[in-house]
Short mmCIF file of C-alpha atoms in Angstrom, two decimals:
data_model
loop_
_atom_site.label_atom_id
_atom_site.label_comp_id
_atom_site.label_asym_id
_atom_site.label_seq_id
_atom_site.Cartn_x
_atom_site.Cartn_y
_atom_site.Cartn_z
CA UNK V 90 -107.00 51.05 331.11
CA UNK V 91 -107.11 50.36 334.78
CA UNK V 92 -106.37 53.07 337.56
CA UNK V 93 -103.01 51.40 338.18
CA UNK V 94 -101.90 52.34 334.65
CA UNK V 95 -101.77 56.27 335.77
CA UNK V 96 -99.68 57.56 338.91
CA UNK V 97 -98.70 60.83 339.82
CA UNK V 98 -96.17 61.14 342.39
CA UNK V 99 -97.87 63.58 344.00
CA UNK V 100 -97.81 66.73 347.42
CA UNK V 101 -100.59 68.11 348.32
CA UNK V 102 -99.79 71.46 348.11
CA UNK V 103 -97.29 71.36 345.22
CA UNK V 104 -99.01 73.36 342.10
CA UNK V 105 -96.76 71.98 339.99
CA UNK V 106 -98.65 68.31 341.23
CA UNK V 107 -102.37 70.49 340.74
CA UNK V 108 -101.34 70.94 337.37
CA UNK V 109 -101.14 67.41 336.28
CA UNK V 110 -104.19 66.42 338.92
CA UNK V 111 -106.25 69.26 336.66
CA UNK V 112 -105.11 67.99 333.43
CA UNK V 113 -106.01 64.36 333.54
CA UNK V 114 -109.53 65.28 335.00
CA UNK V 115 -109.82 67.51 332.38
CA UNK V 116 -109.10 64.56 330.35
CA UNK V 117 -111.17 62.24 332.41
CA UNK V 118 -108.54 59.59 332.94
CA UNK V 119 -108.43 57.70 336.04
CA UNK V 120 -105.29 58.03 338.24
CA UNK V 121 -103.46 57.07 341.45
CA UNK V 122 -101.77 59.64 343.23
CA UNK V 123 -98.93 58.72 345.90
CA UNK V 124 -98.29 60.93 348.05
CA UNK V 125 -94.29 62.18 348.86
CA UNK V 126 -93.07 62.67 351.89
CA UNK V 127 -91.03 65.53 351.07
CA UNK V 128 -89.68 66.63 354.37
CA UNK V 129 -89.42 63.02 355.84
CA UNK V 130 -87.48 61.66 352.77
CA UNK V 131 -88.19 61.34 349.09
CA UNK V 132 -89.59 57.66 347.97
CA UNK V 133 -87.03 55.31 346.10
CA UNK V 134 -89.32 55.17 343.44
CA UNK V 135 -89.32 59.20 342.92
CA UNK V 136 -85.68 58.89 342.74
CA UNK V 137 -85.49 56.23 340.06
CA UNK V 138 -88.24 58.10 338.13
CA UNK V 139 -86.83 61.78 338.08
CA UNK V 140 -82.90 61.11 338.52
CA UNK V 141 -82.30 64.70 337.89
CA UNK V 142 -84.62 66.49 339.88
CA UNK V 143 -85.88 64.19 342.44
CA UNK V 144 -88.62 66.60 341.97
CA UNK V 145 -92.64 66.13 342.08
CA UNK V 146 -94.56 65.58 340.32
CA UNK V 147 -93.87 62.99 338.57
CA UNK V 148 -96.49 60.98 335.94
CA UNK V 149 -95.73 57.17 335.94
CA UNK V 150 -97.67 55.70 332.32
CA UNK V 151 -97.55 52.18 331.80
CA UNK V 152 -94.13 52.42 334.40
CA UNK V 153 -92.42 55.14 332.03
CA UNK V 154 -91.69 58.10 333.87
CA UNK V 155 -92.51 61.21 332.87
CA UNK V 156 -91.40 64.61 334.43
CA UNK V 157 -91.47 68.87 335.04
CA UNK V 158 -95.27 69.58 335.02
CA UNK V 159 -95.33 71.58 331.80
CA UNK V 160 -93.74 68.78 329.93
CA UNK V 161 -96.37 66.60 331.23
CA UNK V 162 -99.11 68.72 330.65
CA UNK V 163 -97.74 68.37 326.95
CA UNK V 164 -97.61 64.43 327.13
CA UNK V 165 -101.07 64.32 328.68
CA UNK V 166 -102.07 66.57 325.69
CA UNK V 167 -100.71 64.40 323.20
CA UNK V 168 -101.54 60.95 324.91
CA UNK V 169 -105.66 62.39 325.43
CA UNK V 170 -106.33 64.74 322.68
CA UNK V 171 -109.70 64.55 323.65
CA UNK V 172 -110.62 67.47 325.08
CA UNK V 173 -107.21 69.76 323.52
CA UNK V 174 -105.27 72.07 325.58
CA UNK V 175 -103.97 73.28 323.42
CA UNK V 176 -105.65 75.36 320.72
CA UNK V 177 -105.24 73.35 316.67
CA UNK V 178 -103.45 75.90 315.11
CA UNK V 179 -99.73 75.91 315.06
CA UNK V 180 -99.76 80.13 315.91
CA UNK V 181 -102.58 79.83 318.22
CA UNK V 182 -99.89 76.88 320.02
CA UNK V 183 -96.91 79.02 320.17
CA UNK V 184 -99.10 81.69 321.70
CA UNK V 185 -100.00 79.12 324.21
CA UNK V 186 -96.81 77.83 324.87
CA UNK V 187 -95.42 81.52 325.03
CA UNK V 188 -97.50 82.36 328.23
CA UNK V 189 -97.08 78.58 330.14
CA UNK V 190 -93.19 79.54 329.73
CA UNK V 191 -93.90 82.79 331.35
CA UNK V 192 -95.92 81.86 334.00
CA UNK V 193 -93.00 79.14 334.75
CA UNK V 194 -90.45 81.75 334.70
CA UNK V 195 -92.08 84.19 337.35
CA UNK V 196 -95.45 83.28 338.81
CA UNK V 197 -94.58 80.89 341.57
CA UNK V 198 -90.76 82.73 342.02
CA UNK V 199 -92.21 86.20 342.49
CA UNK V 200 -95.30 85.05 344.41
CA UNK V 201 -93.03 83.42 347.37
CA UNK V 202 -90.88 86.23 347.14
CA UNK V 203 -93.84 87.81 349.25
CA UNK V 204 -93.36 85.73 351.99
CA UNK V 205 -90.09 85.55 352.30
CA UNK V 206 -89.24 89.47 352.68
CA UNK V 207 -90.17 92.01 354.80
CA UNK V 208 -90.29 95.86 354.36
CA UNK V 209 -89.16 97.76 351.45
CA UNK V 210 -87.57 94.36 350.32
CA UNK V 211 -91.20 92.81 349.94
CA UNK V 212 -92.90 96.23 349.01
CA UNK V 213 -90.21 95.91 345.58
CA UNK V 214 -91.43 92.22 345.25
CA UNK V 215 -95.84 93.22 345.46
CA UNK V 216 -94.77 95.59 342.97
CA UNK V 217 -92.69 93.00 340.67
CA UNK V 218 -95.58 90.25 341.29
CA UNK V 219 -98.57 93.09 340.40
CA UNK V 220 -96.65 93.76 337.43
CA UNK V 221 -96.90 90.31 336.11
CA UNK V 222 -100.15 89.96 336.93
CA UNK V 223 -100.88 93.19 334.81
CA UNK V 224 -99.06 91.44 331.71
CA UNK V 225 -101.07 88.12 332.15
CA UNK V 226 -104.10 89.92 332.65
CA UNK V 227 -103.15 91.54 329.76
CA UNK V 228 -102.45 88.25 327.39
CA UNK V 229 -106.07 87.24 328.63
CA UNK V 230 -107.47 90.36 327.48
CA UNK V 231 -111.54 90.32 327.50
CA UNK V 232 -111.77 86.47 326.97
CA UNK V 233 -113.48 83.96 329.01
CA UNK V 234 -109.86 82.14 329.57
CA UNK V 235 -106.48 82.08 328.00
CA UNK V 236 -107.99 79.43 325.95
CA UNK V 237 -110.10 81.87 324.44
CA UNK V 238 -114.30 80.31 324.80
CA UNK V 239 -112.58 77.60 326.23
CA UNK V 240 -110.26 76.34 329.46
CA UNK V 241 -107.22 75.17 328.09
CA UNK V 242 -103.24 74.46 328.62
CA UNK V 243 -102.48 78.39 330.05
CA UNK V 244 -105.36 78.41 332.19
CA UNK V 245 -104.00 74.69 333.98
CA UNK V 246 -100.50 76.59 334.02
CA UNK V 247 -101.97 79.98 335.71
CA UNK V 248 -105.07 78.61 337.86
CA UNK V 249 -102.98 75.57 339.49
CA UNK V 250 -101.05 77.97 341.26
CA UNK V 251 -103.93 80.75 342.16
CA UNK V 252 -105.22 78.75 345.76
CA UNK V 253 -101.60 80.35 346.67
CA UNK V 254 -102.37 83.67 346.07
CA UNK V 255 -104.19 83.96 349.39
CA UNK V 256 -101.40 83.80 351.08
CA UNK V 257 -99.47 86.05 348.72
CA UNK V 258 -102.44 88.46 349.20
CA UNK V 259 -102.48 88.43 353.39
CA UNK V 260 -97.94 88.56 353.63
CA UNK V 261 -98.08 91.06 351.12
CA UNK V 262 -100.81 92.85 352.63
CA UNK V 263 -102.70 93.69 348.69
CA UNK V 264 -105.57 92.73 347.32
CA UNK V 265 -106.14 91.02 344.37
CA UNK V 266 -108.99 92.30 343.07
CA UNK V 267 -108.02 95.89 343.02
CA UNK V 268 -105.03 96.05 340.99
CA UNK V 269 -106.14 92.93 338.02
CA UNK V 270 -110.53 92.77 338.00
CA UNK V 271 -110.76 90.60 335.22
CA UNK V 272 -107.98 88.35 336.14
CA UNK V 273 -109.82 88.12 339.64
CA UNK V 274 -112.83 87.37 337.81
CA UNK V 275 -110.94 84.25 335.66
CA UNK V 276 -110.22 82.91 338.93
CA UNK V 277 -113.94 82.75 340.01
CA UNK V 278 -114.81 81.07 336.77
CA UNK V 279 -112.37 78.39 336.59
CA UNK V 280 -113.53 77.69 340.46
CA UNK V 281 -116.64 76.88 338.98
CA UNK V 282 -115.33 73.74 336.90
CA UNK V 283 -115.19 70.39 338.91
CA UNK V 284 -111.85 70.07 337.25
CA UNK V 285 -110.66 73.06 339.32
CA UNK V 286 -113.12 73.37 342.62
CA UNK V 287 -112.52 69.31 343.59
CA UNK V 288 -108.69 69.68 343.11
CA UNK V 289 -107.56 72.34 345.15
CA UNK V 290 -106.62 72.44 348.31
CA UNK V 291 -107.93 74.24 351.42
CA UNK V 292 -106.23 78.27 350.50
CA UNK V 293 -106.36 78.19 355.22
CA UNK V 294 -104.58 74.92 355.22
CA UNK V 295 -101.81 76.23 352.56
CA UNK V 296 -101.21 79.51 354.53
CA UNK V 297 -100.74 77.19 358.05
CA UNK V 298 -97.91 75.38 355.30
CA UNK V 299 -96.77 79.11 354.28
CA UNK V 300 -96.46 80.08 358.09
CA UNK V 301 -94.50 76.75 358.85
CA UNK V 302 -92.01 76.98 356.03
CA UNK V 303 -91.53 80.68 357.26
CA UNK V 304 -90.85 79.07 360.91
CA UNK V 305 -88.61 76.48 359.49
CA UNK V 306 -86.48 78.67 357.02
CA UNK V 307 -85.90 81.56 359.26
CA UNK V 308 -88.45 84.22 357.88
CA UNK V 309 -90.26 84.77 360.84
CA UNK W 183 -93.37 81.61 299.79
CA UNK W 184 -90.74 84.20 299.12
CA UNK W 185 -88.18 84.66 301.23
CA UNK W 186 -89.43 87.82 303.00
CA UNK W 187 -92.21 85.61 304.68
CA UNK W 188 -89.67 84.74 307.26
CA UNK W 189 -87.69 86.86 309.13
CA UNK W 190 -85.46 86.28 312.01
CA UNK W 191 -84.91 89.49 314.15
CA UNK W 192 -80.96 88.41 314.82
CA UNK W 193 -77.92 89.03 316.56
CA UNK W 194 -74.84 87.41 315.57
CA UNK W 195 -73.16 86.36 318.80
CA UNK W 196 -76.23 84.85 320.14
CA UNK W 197 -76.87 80.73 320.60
CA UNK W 198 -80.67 81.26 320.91
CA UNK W 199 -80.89 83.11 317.68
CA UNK W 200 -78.55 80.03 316.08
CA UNK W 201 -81.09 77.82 317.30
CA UNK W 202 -83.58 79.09 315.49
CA UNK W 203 -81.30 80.38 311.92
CA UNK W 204 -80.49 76.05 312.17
CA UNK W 205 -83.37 74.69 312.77
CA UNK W 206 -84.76 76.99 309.57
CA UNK W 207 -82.15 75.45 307.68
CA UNK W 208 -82.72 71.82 308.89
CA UNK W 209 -86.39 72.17 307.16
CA UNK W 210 -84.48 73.69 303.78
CA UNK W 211 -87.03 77.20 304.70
CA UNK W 212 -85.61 80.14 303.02
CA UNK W 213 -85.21 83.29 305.60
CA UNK W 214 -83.99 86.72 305.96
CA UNK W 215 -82.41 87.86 308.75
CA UNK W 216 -82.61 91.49 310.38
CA UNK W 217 -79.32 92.37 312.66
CA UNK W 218 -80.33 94.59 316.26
CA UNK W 219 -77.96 96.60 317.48
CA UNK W 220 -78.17 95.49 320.92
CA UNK W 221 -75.62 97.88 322.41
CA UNK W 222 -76.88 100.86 320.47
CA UNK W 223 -80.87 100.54 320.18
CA UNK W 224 -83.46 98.22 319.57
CA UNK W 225 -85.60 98.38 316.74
CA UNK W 226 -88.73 99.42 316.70
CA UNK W 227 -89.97 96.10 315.35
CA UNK W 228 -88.27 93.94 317.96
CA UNK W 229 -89.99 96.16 320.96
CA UNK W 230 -93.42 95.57 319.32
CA UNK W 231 -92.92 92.09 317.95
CA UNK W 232 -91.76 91.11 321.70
CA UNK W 233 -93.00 93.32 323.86
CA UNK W 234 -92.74 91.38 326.94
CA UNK W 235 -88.93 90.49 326.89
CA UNK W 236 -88.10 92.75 324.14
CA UNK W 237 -85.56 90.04 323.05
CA UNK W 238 -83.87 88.14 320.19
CA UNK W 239 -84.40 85.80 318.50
CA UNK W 240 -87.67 86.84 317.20
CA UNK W 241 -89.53 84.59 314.17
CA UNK W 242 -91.84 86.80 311.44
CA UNK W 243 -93.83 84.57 310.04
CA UNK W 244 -96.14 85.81 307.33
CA UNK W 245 -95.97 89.38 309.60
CA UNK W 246 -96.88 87.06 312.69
CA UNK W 247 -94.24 86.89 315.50
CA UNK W 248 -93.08 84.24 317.38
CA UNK W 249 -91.39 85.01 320.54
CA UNK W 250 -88.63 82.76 322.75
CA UNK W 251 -86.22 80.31 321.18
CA UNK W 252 -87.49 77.04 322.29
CA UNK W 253 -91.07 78.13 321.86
CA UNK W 254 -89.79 78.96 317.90
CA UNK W 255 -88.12 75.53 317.25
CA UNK W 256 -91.81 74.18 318.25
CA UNK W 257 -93.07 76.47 315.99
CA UNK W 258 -91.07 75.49 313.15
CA UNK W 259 -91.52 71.63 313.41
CA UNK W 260 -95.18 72.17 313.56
CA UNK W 261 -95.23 74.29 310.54
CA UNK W 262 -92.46 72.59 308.46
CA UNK W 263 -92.89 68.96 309.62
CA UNK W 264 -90.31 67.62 307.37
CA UNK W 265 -88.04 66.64 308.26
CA UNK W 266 -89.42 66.28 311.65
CA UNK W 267 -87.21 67.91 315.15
CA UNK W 268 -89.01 65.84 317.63
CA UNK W 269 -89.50 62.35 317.76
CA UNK W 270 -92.74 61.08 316.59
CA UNK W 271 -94.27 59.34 319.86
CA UNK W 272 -95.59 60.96 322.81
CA UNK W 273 -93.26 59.35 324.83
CA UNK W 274 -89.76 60.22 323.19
CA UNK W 275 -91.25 63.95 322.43
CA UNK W 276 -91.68 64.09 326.00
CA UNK W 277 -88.29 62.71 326.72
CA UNK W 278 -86.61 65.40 324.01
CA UNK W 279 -88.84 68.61 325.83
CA UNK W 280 -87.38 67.57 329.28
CA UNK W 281 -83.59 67.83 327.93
CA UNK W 282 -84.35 70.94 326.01
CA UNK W 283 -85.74 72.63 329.04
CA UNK W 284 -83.15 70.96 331.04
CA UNK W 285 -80.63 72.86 328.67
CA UNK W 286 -82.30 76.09 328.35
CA UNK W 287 -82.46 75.86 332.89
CA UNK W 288 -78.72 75.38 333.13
CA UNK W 289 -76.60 75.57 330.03
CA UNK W 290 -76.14 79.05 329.21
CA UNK W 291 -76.45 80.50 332.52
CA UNK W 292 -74.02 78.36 334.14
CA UNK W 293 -71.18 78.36 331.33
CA UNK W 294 -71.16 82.37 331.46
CA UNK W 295 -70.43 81.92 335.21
CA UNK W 296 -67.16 80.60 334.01
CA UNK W 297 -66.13 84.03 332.65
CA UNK W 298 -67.78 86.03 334.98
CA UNK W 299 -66.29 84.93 338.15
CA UNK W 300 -62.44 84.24 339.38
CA UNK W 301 -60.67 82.14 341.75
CA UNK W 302 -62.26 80.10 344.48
CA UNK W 303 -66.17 81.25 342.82
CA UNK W 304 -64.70 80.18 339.36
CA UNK W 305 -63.84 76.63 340.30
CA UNK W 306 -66.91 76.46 341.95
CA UNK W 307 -68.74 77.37 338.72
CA UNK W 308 -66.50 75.06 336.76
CA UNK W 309 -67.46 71.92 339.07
CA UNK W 310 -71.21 72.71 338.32
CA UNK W 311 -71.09 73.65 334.85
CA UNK W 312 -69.16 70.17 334.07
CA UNK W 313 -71.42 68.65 336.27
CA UNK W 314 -74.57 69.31 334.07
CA UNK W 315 -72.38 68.16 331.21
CA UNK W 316 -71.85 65.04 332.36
CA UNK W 317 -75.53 64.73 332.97
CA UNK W 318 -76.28 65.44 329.26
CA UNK W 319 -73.89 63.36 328.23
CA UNK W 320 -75.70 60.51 330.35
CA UNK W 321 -78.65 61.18 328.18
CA UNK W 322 -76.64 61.10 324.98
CA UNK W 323 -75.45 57.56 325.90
CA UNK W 324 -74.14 55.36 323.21
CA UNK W 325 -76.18 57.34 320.33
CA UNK W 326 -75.15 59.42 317.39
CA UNK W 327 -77.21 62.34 318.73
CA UNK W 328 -79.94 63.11 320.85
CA UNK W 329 -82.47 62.31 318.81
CA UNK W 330 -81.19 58.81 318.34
CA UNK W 331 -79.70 57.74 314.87
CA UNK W 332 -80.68 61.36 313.74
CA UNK W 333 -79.99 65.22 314.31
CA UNK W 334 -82.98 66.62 315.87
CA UNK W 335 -84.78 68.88 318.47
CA UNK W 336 -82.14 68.70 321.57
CA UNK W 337 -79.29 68.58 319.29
CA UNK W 338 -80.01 72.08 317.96
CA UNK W 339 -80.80 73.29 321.81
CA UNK W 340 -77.46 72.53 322.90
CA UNK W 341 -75.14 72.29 320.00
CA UNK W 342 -76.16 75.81 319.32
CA UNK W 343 -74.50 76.86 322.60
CA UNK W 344 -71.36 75.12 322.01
CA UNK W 345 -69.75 77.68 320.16
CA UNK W 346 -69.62 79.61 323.35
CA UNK W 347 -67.89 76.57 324.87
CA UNK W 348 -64.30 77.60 323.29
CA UNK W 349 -64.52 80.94 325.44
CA UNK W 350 -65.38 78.89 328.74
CA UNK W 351 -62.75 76.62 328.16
CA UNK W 352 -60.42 79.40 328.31
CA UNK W 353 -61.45 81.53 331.14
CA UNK W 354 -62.29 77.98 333.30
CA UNK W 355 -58.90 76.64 332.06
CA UNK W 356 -60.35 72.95 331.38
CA UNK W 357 -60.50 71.03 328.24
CA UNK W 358 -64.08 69.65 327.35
CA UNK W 359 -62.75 66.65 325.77
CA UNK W 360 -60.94 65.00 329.19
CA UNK W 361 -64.46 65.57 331.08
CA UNK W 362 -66.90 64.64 328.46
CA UNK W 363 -65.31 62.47 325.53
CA UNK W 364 -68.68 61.22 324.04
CA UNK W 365 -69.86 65.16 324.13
CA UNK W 366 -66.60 65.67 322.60
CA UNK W 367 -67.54 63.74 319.87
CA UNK W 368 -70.80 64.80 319.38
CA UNK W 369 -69.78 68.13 318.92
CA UNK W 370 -67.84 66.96 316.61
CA UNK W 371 -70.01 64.88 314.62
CA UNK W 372 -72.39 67.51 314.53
CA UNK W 373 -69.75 70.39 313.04
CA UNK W 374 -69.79 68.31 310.10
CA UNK W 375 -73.46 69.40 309.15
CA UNK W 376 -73.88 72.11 306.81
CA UNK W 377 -77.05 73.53 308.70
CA UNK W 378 -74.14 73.54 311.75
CA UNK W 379 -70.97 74.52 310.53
CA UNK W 380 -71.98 76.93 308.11
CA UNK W 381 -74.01 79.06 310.78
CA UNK W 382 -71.59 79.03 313.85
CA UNK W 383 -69.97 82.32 314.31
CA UNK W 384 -66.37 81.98 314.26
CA UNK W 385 -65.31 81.05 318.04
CA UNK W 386 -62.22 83.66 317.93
CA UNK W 387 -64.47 85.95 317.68
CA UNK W 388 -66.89 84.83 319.93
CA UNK W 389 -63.81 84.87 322.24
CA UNK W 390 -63.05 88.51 321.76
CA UNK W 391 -67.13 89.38 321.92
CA UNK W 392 -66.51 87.72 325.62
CA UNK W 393 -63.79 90.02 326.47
CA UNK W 394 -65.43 93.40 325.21
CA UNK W 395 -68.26 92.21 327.40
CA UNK W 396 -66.04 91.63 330.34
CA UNK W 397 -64.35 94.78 330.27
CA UNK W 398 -67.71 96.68 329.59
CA UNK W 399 -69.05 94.90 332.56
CA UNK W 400 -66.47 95.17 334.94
CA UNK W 401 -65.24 92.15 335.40
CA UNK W 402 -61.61 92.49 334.44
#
């Protein structure tokens, strides 16, 4: 298969993109990545390829478009199985699938909720965002990852969007580690796979982006 | 397997619960099902078989549970694969998870706007709520049902919600049929399956369920 074959329409520091990024290294298959101008005006091609959303990222195979990270995550799955995601058992799936819905419903929502409040306002949101941590911290338990012995479809879901949780950590004035140890600890060892480490991007760089979306939307 | 292996923790008025009672009797899987008393108390079972959301629908599986709707009609093609819910390439499985999730973001959430607002807000809900329509049926097309020539995974997703669509009809004052014809139709086809019309609550009902909740809500 050549490069060309595999293109994510991609922004650097969109998660949603990391995810997909993490998945096909994970996978080992060679990809392009174009990046969207998202501010400047989307491409033509993101708007033929995700009608509905005009949303990154989006995963171009063989020119069929595929969209909504999670979903891909499941195609890339499927299209690799080599290494799985997801665990072979159809409990040990729905388990897995469980927590990647979860994390999609509040993770990324409740996280910029602490930069885009102030006062008691963002106090309320810490302690809504802690609490979630708690519960995933929870679901992980005393394993190595989500995945059990090994990294798998939750941990892509959950780690892709961690490099924002510095910024999370300095607007909402918390840290981490105190509240969730062994969900800081996760972190540290899934920064120690290439998959991870080579992928993300700079957590300095993402909180200049977090201070200029703040300028630009009226929160500071 | 007796029937006591599978258990659906169940309310009556609720589409996500439907979703799961039809997709159970899609695969011909005998079930029992176990009525909460949402209003008065939830059972015991239900708050540790979903701790999280402490929700319906819940699956029992051999004492195993199974937690969020979508998540359980995975579940269930997995573990019954015939007949099979999702297509069987990577491609069109992807295809049928992005409408699902398209119709678990938007459906529901948008149609009870339409009885829980009035005047100028109402329309407004009305215009987006036949808006997203019109975007499934785009993705219908030409076809019998979303799954092609055959009933399948996004056809339970959404037809499963329809029954709630008498009730919007009446508090948005619009008729489904002059918006949507192919919809229309699909609806229709679809009533004619036993696993369908033998599960749908009756929508006069459903219509006076919507009125309780008003009143108990406040919003008359």
């Amino acid at each position: 298969m050549s490069t060309g074959d595999v293109v994510v329409l991609d922004f650097w520091v969109s998660p949603f993109c990391l995810r997909v990024k993490m998945a096909l290294a994970e996978k080992g298959v060679a990809y392009e990545t174009q990046e969207e101008d998202l501010f400047g005006g989307k491409s033509e091609l993101l708007v033929k390829s995700n009608p509905i959303y005009q949303k990154v990222p989006v995963l171009l195979h063989g020119g069929k478009a595929v969209c909504e990270s999670t979903n891909i995550l499941s195609y890339i799955d499927e299209t690799w199985p080599s290494p799985p995601l997801l665990p072979p058992c159809t409990y040990g799936r729905a388990q897995a699938r469980f927590w990647a819905d979860f994390i999609d419903k509040k993770v990324f929502e409740e996280g910029n909720a602490l930069w885009r409040t102030k006062g008691e306002e963002q106090e309320a949101a810490k302690k809504i965002f802690i609490e979630t941590l708690k519960q995933l911290e929870g679901a992980l338990g005393d394993n190595d990852y989500f995945g059990g012995a090994t990294f798998g479809f939750v941990d892509i879901m959950l780690v892709s969007l961690t490099f924002w949780f510095c910024a999370y950590e300095k607007f909402g004035t918390f840290n981490l580690g105190d509240h969730c140890p062994k969900l800081s600890s996760w972190i540290k060892k899934c920064m120690e796979r290439e998959s991870v480490s080579t992928l993300l991007p700079d957590p300095e760089k993402v909180h200049e982006f977090v201070i200029m979306v703040r300028k630009m939307r009226g929160f500071e």
